[in-house]
Amino acid sequence: MTAGVRTRSVPYARCHVVAEAHEAIESVLASGWLTTGPQTLAFEDEFAGLLGAPAAVAVSSCTAAIELALRALRLPPGAPVLTPTLTFCGAVQAIVHSGLQPVLLDTDERTLTVDPATVATVAGRVRPQAMVVQHMGGYPVAIPALADAAGLPTGRVVEDAAHGLGGAVAGRPVGADSVAACFSFYATKNLPIGEGGAITTTDPGLAGVLREMRQHGMSRDAWRRYHPGASWRYDVAVDGMKANFTDLQAAIGRAQLGHLPAWQRRRAHLADRYDRALSAVPGVLLPPRPADGRHAWHLYAVRITAPYPLTRDALADALKSRGVGTSVHFIPVHQFTYFRALLGSDACGNLPVADRVAEQLLSLPLHPWLTDSDVDYVCDQIADLGRAGGATCA
Ligand SMILES: *Cc1c(COP(=O)(O)O)cnc(C)c1O
């Protein structure tokens, strides 16, 4: 290519809202009922149905979902909760907000999630009362083995499934058999609504409690108080927060949901295409694939290692100048000022795999609206920069 000429623009992310959603929004606006109501109830049923989960509770975000699921465990204040350090900061803030103590786990170099041996070692030391498991990038994690390693029943495992939607493990969709699996509908996630989240659960009693907790602990939400024949009375029997989902979000979500299976197939196709092209580039390590299960392909994150001639940061800059957006998932939580101050330097000091891997990870564009030739362009740039040793162009 010609030096300095941007031949193409491949943004890191894109959020597409299908045409049916625009129409659905109009009818919700016209109905006059904008907050949690009939659209939310229908979305919950359809979302649970898609996963084969007994129930789903829609909430304002995945972060709120994790907090609600942890609060509903009714653990003593300050109880230790295991969490990967290579995760989204909000997922660890949720542990803090629920009054519990995050205990950070180092990364499994092979899967970029956490491995049972690490969990067992840390659990032996801190006696955790719960654990948050994250399906990193969409790699589906088997919950029973990790729960066992932590010495916890599976009911004490809260799944952060923000990356897991569409994945499957041991023949079952992520979230189908979980006591609490938390999903995100943030703009870049696999089911984009803009904002929003949901908890799927096998426990109908818990679903009822979560429906109260998302609405200040009120025993009846406004829809149930104001529809014909209903009473205005309500009790507040449990703690709660403001974390409800609106019918406007539900209308978008219901329209998007029908497209999810096709979007997931497209993500898998693009991941295969990336794999084929990048497997020929020395030093570019491909994302891990599960031996038993279906990857959700939320991210396509490679690792940039020797002998690739550029560092991850230099490659990200060079790709940017060639029109390709990238991102990093994640800066490990223990590297942030706030968590270092909160948890102390001991808890944040000995997480060597996460520290090393975090310098290598680079998320490439991956979304259903990316074309095959976009992927080819990205891979050509990475191969070209690899050959040139970063000495040309840009
Ligand atoms: C996006 C994300 C969240 C938070 O989701 P929100 O819906 O924005 O609260 C939590 N965990 C992980 C791993 C995420 O990527």
Coordinates of C-alpha atoms and ligand atoms in Angstrom, one line a residue:
M1 CA 0.0 0.0 0.0
T2 CA 1.0 3.6 -0.4
A3 CA 2.6 5.2 2.7
G4 CA 0.3 7.3 4.7
V5 CA -2.8 6.7 2.6
R6 CA -5.8 5.5 4.5
T7 CA -7.4 3.1 2.1
R8 CA -10.3 2.0 4.3
S9 CA -12.0 2.7 7.6
V10 CA -12.8 -0.2 9.9
P11 CA -14.1 1.1 13.1
Y12 CA -13.7 -1.1 16.2
A13 CA -17.4 -1.3 17.0
R14 CA -20.7 -0.6 15.4
C15 CA -24.2 -0.7 16.9
H16 CA -27.0 -1.6 14.5
V17 CA -30.7 -1.3 15.4
V18 CA -33.0 -3.2 13.0
A19 CA -35.8 -1.5 11.2
E20 CA -38.5 -3.4 13.2
A21 CA -37.1 -1.8 16.4
H22 CA -37.8 1.7 15.0
E23 CA -41.5 0.7 14.4
A24 CA -41.7 -1.0 17.8
I25 CA -40.4 2.2 19.6
E26 CA -43.0 4.3 17.8
S27 CA -45.8 2.1 19.1
V28 CA -44.4 2.1 22.6
L29 CA -44.3 5.9 22.5
A30 CA -47.8 6.0 21.2
S31 CA -49.0 3.6 23.9
G32 CA -48.1 6.1 26.6
W33 CA -46.5 3.4 28.8
L34 CA -42.7 4.0 28.7
T35 CA -41.3 2.4 31.8
T36 CA -41.3 -1.3 33.0
G37 CA -44.5 -2.8 31.7
P38 CA -45.9 -5.3 29.1
Q39 CA -43.0 -5.0 26.7
T40 CA -40.5 -5.8 29.5
L41 CA -42.6 -8.8 30.5
A42 CA -42.6 -10.1 26.9
F43 CA -38.9 -9.4 26.5
E44 CA -38.1 -11.4 29.7
D45 CA -40.1 -14.4 28.4
E46 CA -38.6 -14.3 25.0
F47 CA -35.0 -13.9 26.3
A48 CA -35.5 -16.8 28.7
G49 CA -37.0 -18.8 26.0
L50 CA -34.2 -18.2 23.6
L51 CA -31.7 -19.5 26.2
G52 CA -33.9 -22.3 27.5
A53 CA -33.7 -20.7 31.0
P54 CA -36.7 -21.0 33.3
A55 CA -36.9 -17.2 34.0
A56 CA -35.2 -13.9 33.1
V57 CA -35.4 -10.6 35.0
A58 CA -34.6 -7.5 32.9
V59 CA -32.6 -4.8 34.7
S60 CA -30.8 -1.5 33.9
S61 CA -27.4 -3.0 33.2
C62 CA -25.2 -6.1 33.7
T63 CA -23.4 -4.2 36.5
A64 CA -26.7 -3.8 38.3
A65 CA -27.5 -7.5 37.6
I66 CA -24.3 -8.6 39.2
E67 CA -25.0 -6.4 42.2
L68 CA -28.6 -7.6 42.6
A69 CA -27.6 -11.3 42.2
L70 CA -24.9 -10.9 44.9
R71 CA -27.2 -9.0 47.3
A72 CA -29.8 -11.7 46.9
L73 CA -27.3 -14.3 48.3
R74 CA -27.7 -12.5 51.7
L75 CA -24.0 -13.0 52.6
P76 CA -22.6 -11.3 55.7
P77 CA -21.0 -7.9 55.0
G78 CA -17.4 -8.1 53.9
A79 CA -17.7 -11.8 52.9
P80 CA -14.9 -12.7 50.4
V81 CA -16.0 -13.1 46.8
L82 CA -13.6 -14.5 44.1
T83 CA -13.4 -12.7 40.8
P84 CA -10.9 -12.7 37.9
T85 CA -8.7 -9.6 37.8
L86 CA -8.8 -9.7 34.0
T87 CA -12.4 -8.4 33.8
F88 CA -14.4 -5.3 33.5
C89 CA -14.0 -2.8 36.4
G90 CA -17.8 -2.5 36.8
A91 CA -18.1 -6.2 37.6
V92 CA -15.8 -5.7 40.5
Q93 CA -17.4 -2.4 41.6
A94 CA -20.6 -4.5 41.8
I95 CA -19.0 -6.7 44.4
V96 CA -17.9 -3.7 46.4
H97 CA -21.4 -2.0 46.1
S98 CA -23.0 -5.2 47.4
G99 CA -21.0 -4.8 50.6
L100 CA -18.7 -7.8 49.8
Q101 CA -14.9 -8.1 49.5
P102 CA -13.5 -8.8 46.1
V103 CA -10.6 -11.3 46.0
L104 CA -8.7 -11.2 42.7
L105 CA -7.7 -14.3 40.8
D106 CA -4.8 -14.5 38.3
T107 CA -5.5 -15.4 34.7
D108 CA -5.3 -18.8 33.1
E109 CA -2.8 -18.3 30.3
R110 CA -4.6 -20.9 28.1
T111 CA -8.2 -19.7 28.3
L112 CA -7.8 -16.2 29.6
T113 CA -10.4 -17.1 32.2
V114 CA -9.5 -18.6 35.6
D115 CA -8.5 -22.2 36.1
P116 CA -9.6 -24.5 38.9
A117 CA -6.1 -24.9 40.3
T118 CA -5.8 -21.2 40.9
V119 CA -9.3 -21.0 42.3
A120 CA -8.6 -23.9 44.7
T121 CA -5.3 -22.3 46.0
V122 CA -6.9 -18.9 46.7
A123 CA -10.1 -20.5 48.1
G124 CA -8.0 -22.5 50.5
R125 CA -6.6 -19.3 51.8
V126 CA -9.6 -16.9 51.9
R127 CA -12.6 -19.3 52.3
P128 CA -14.8 -17.4 49.7
Q129 CA -18.6 -17.3 50.2
A130 CA -19.3 -16.6 46.5
M131 CA -17.6 -16.3 43.2
V132 CA -18.1 -14.3 40.0
V133 CA -17.2 -16.1 36.9
Q134 CA -16.7 -14.3 33.6
H135 CA -16.9 -15.8 30.1
M136 CA -14.0 -13.8 28.8
G137 CA -14.4 -12.7 25.2
G138 CA -17.1 -15.3 24.8
Y139 CA -15.0 -18.3 25.8
P140 CA -17.7 -20.4 27.6
V141 CA -16.6 -21.4 31.1
A142 CA -17.9 -24.6 32.7
I143 CA -19.3 -23.6 36.1
P144 CA -19.4 -26.8 38.1
A145 CA -15.6 -27.4 38.0
L146 CA -14.9 -23.9 39.2
A147 CA -17.5 -24.1 41.9
D148 CA -16.0 -27.4 43.1
A149 CA -12.5 -25.8 43.1
A150 CA -13.8 -22.9 45.2
G151 CA -15.6 -25.3 47.6
L152 CA -18.9 -23.6 46.8
P153 CA -22.3 -24.9 45.6
T154 CA -23.1 -23.7 42.1
G155 CA -25.8 -21.5 43.6
R156 CA -23.0 -19.3 45.1
V157 CA -21.6 -18.7 41.6
V158 CA -22.8 -15.5 39.9
E159 CA -22.0 -15.6 36.2
D160 CA -20.9 -12.4 34.5
A161 CA -22.2 -13.4 31.1
A162 CA -21.7 -10.0 29.5
H163 CA -19.5 -11.7 26.9
G164 CA -21.3 -15.1 27.1
L165 CA -24.6 -14.6 25.2
G166 CA -24.8 -17.1 22.4
G167 CA -22.1 -19.4 23.9
A168 CA -22.7 -23.0 25.1
V169 CA -20.8 -25.4 27.3
A170 CA -21.4 -29.1 27.8
G171 CA -24.3 -28.9 25.3
R172 CA -26.2 -26.2 27.2
P173 CA -26.4 -22.4 26.4
V174 CA -24.6 -20.1 28.8
G175 CA -27.2 -18.9 31.3
A176 CA -29.6 -21.8 30.8
D177 CA -28.8 -23.7 34.0
S178 CA -27.4 -21.0 36.2
V179 CA -28.9 -19.7 39.5
A180 CA -27.8 -16.3 38.3
A181 CA -26.3 -15.4 34.9
C182 CA -26.0 -11.7 34.2
F183 CA -26.2 -10.4 30.7
S184 CA -25.5 -6.9 29.2
F185 CA -27.3 -5.2 26.3
Y186 CA -24.8 -2.3 26.2
A187 CA -24.3 -0.9 22.7
T188 CA -21.4 -3.0 21.7
K189 CA -22.5 -6.3 23.2
N190 CA -23.9 -9.3 21.2
L191 CA -27.5 -8.2 21.7
P192 CA -27.2 -4.4 21.5
I193 CA -30.0 -2.3 22.9
G194 CA -27.9 0.7 24.0
E195 CA -28.1 0.0 27.7
G196 CA -29.7 -2.7 29.7
G197 CA -29.1 -6.1 31.3
A198 CA -30.9 -9.3 32.4
I199 CA -30.4 -12.1 35.0
T200 CA -31.5 -15.6 34.0
T201 CA -32.2 -18.0 36.8
T202 CA -33.4 -21.5 37.4
D203 CA -34.9 -20.4 40.7
P204 CA -38.5 -18.9 40.3
G205 CA -38.4 -17.7 43.9
L206 CA -35.2 -15.7 43.2
A207 CA -36.7 -14.3 40.0
G208 CA -39.5 -12.9 42.1
V209 CA -37.1 -11.4 44.7
L210 CA -35.0 -9.8 41.9
R211 CA -38.1 -8.3 40.4
E212 CA -38.8 -6.5 43.7
M213 CA -35.1 -5.6 44.3
R214 CA -34.7 -3.9 40.9
Q215 CA -37.6 -1.6 41.8
H216 CA -36.6 -0.3 45.3
G217 CA -37.8 -3.5 46.9
M218 CA -41.4 -2.6 46.2
S219 CA -43.8 -5.6 46.1
R220 CA -45.6 -4.4 43.0
D221 CA -44.2 -2.3 40.2
A222 CA -46.2 0.5 38.6
W223 CA -47.6 -1.7 35.8
R224 CA -49.0 -4.1 38.3
R225 CA -50.4 -1.3 40.5
Y226 CA -52.1 0.7 37.8
H227 CA -53.5 -1.8 35.4
P228 CA -57.3 -2.2 35.6
G229 CA -58.5 -3.8 38.8
A230 CA -55.1 -3.6 40.6
S231 CA -54.5 -2.1 44.0
W232 CA -52.2 1.0 44.5
R233 CA -50.9 -0.6 47.7
Y234 CA -47.5 -2.2 48.0
D235 CA -45.0 -3.2 50.7
V236 CA -41.3 -2.9 50.8
A237 CA -40.1 -6.2 52.3
V238 CA -36.6 -6.4 50.9
D239 CA -33.7 -4.1 50.1
G240 CA -33.7 -2.7 46.6
M241 CA -32.3 -0.3 44.2
K242 CA -33.4 1.6 41.1
A243 CA -32.4 -0.8 38.4
N244 CA -35.5 -1.5 36.3
F245 CA -35.7 -1.9 32.5
T246 CA -38.0 0.2 30.4
D247 CA -40.5 -0.7 27.8
L248 CA -38.6 1.4 25.3
Q249 CA -35.5 -0.8 25.8
A250 CA -37.7 -3.9 25.7
A251 CA -39.2 -2.9 22.3
I252 CA -35.7 -2.6 20.8
G253 CA -34.6 -5.8 22.5
R254 CA -37.5 -7.8 21.2
A255 CA -36.8 -6.7 17.7
Q256 CA -33.1 -7.3 17.9
L257 CA -33.6 -10.7 19.6
G258 CA -35.0 -12.3 16.4
H259 CA -31.7 -11.5 14.6
L260 CA -29.4 -12.8 17.3
P261 CA -29.0 -16.4 16.0
A262 CA -27.9 -15.0 12.5
W263 CA -25.6 -12.4 14.2
Q264 CA -24.0 -15.2 16.2
R265 CA -23.4 -17.2 13.1
R266 CA -21.8 -14.2 11.4
R267 CA -19.5 -13.6 14.4
A268 CA -18.4 -17.2 14.2
H269 CA -17.8 -17.0 10.5
L270 CA -15.7 -13.8 10.9
A271 CA -13.7 -15.4 13.8
D272 CA -12.9 -18.4 11.5
R273 CA -11.8 -16.0 8.8
Y274 CA -9.5 -14.0 11.2
D275 CA -8.1 -17.3 12.4
R276 CA -7.2 -18.6 8.9
A277 CA -5.4 -15.3 7.9
L278 CA -3.7 -14.6 11.2
S279 CA -2.4 -18.2 11.9
A280 CA 0.2 -17.4 9.3
V281 CA 1.6 -14.4 11.1
P282 CA 4.4 -15.3 13.5
G283 CA 3.9 -14.0 17.1
V284 CA 0.2 -13.3 16.7
L285 CA -1.5 -15.8 19.1
L286 CA -5.1 -16.6 18.2
P287 CA -8.0 -16.5 20.7
P288 CA -8.4 -19.8 22.6
R289 CA -11.3 -22.1 21.5
P290 CA -13.2 -24.3 23.9
A291 CA -12.6 -28.1 23.5
D292 CA -16.2 -28.7 24.5
G293 CA -18.6 -25.9 23.7
R294 CA -19.6 -23.0 21.5
H295 CA -17.7 -19.7 21.7
A296 CA -19.9 -16.7 21.9
W297 CA -17.4 -14.6 19.9
H298 CA -18.1 -11.3 21.7
L299 CA -14.5 -10.3 21.2
Y300 CA -11.8 -11.4 18.8
A301 CA -8.8 -10.7 21.0
V302 CA -5.3 -11.8 19.8
R303 CA -2.1 -11.6 21.7
I304 CA 0.9 -9.8 20.2
T305 CA 4.1 -11.6 21.3
A306 CA 7.7 -12.1 20.0
P307 CA 8.7 -12.6 17.2
Y308 CA 6.1 -10.1 16.0
P309 CA 8.2 -7.0 15.6
L310 CA 5.8 -4.5 17.1
T311 CA 4.6 -4.2 20.6
R312 CA 0.8 -4.3 21.1
D313 CA 0.7 -0.6 21.7
A314 CA 2.8 0.2 18.6
L315 CA 0.6 -2.1 16.5
A316 CA -2.6 -0.5 17.8
D317 CA -1.2 2.9 16.8
A318 CA -0.1 1.7 13.4
L319 CA -3.5 0.1 12.7
K320 CA -5.2 3.3 13.8
S321 CA -3.2 5.2 11.2
R322 CA -4.3 2.7 8.6
G323 CA -8.0 3.2 9.6
V324 CA -8.5 0.2 11.8
G325 CA -9.9 0.7 15.3
T326 CA -8.9 -1.7 18.1
S327 CA -9.4 -2.0 21.8
V328 CA -8.0 -3.7 24.9
H329 CA -9.9 -6.1 27.1
F330 CA -9.0 -5.6 29.8
I331 CA -6.7 -3.5 31.9
P332 CA -6.6 -5.9 34.9
V333 CA -8.6 -4.5 37.8
H334 CA -5.6 -4.6 40.2
Q335 CA -3.7 -2.1 38.0
F336 CA -6.3 0.6 38.7
T337 CA -5.6 3.3 41.3
Y338 CA -9.0 2.8 43.0
F339 CA -8.7 -0.9 43.5
R340 CA -5.1 -0.7 44.6
A341 CA -6.2 1.7 47.3
L342 CA -9.2 -0.4 48.2
L343 CA -7.7 -3.8 48.2
G344 CA -4.1 -3.0 49.2
S345 CA -0.8 -3.7 47.5
D346 CA -0.7 -7.4 48.7
A347 CA -4.0 -8.3 47.1
C348 CA -2.9 -6.4 43.9
G349 CA 0.7 -7.5 43.9
N350 CA 1.0 -11.1 42.8
L351 CA -1.0 -11.5 39.6
P352 CA 1.9 -12.1 37.1
V353 CA 0.0 -13.8 34.3
A354 CA -2.6 -11.1 34.1
D355 CA 0.1 -8.4 34.1
R356 CA 2.0 -10.1 31.3
V357 CA -1.0 -11.0 29.1
A358 CA -2.6 -7.6 29.6
E359 CA 0.4 -6.1 27.7
Q360 CA -0.2 -8.4 24.8
L361 CA -4.0 -8.4 24.3
L362 CA -5.5 -6.6 21.4
S363 CA -9.2 -6.8 20.4
L364 CA -9.8 -6.5 16.7
P365 CA -13.1 -5.3 15.2
L366 CA -15.7 -8.0 15.5
H367 CA -19.4 -7.4 14.9
P368 CA -22.0 -8.8 12.5
W369 CA -21.9 -5.8 10.2
L370 CA -18.2 -6.3 9.4
T371 CA -17.6 -7.5 5.9
D372 CA -15.3 -10.4 4.9
S373 CA -13.2 -7.9 3.1
D374 CA -13.0 -5.7 6.2
V375 CA -11.5 -8.7 8.0
D376 CA -9.1 -9.4 5.1
Y377 CA -8.0 -5.7 5.2
V378 CA -7.3 -5.8 9.0
C379 CA -5.3 -9.1 8.6
D380 CA -3.4 -7.7 5.6
Q381 CA -2.3 -4.7 7.7
I382 CA -1.2 -6.9 10.6
A383 CA 0.7 -9.2 8.3
D384 CA 2.3 -6.2 6.4
L385 CA 3.3 -4.5 9.6
G386 CA 4.8 -7.8 10.8
R387 CA 6.9 -8.2 7.7
A388 CA 8.0 -4.6 7.6
G389 CA 9.0 -4.7 11.3
G390 CA 7.0 -1.5 11.6
A391 CA 9.7 0.3 9.6
T392 CA 7.5 1.5 6.8
C393 CA 4.3 3.4 6.3
A394 CA 2.2 5.0 9.0
Ligands
LIG1 C1 -19.9 -4.8 29.5 C2 -19.5 -5.6 30.7 C3 -20.1 -5.5 31.9 C4 -21.0 -4.4 32.2 O1 -22.2 -4.3 31.5 P1 -23.1 -3.1 31.6 O2 -24.4 -3.6 31.0 O3 -22.5 -1.9 30.8 O4 -23.3 -2.8 33.1 C5 -19.8 -6.4 32.9 N1 -18.8 -7.3 32.7 C6 -18.2 -7.4 31.5 C7 -17.2 -8.5 31.4 C8 -18.5 -6.6 30.5 O5 -17.8 -6.7 29.3

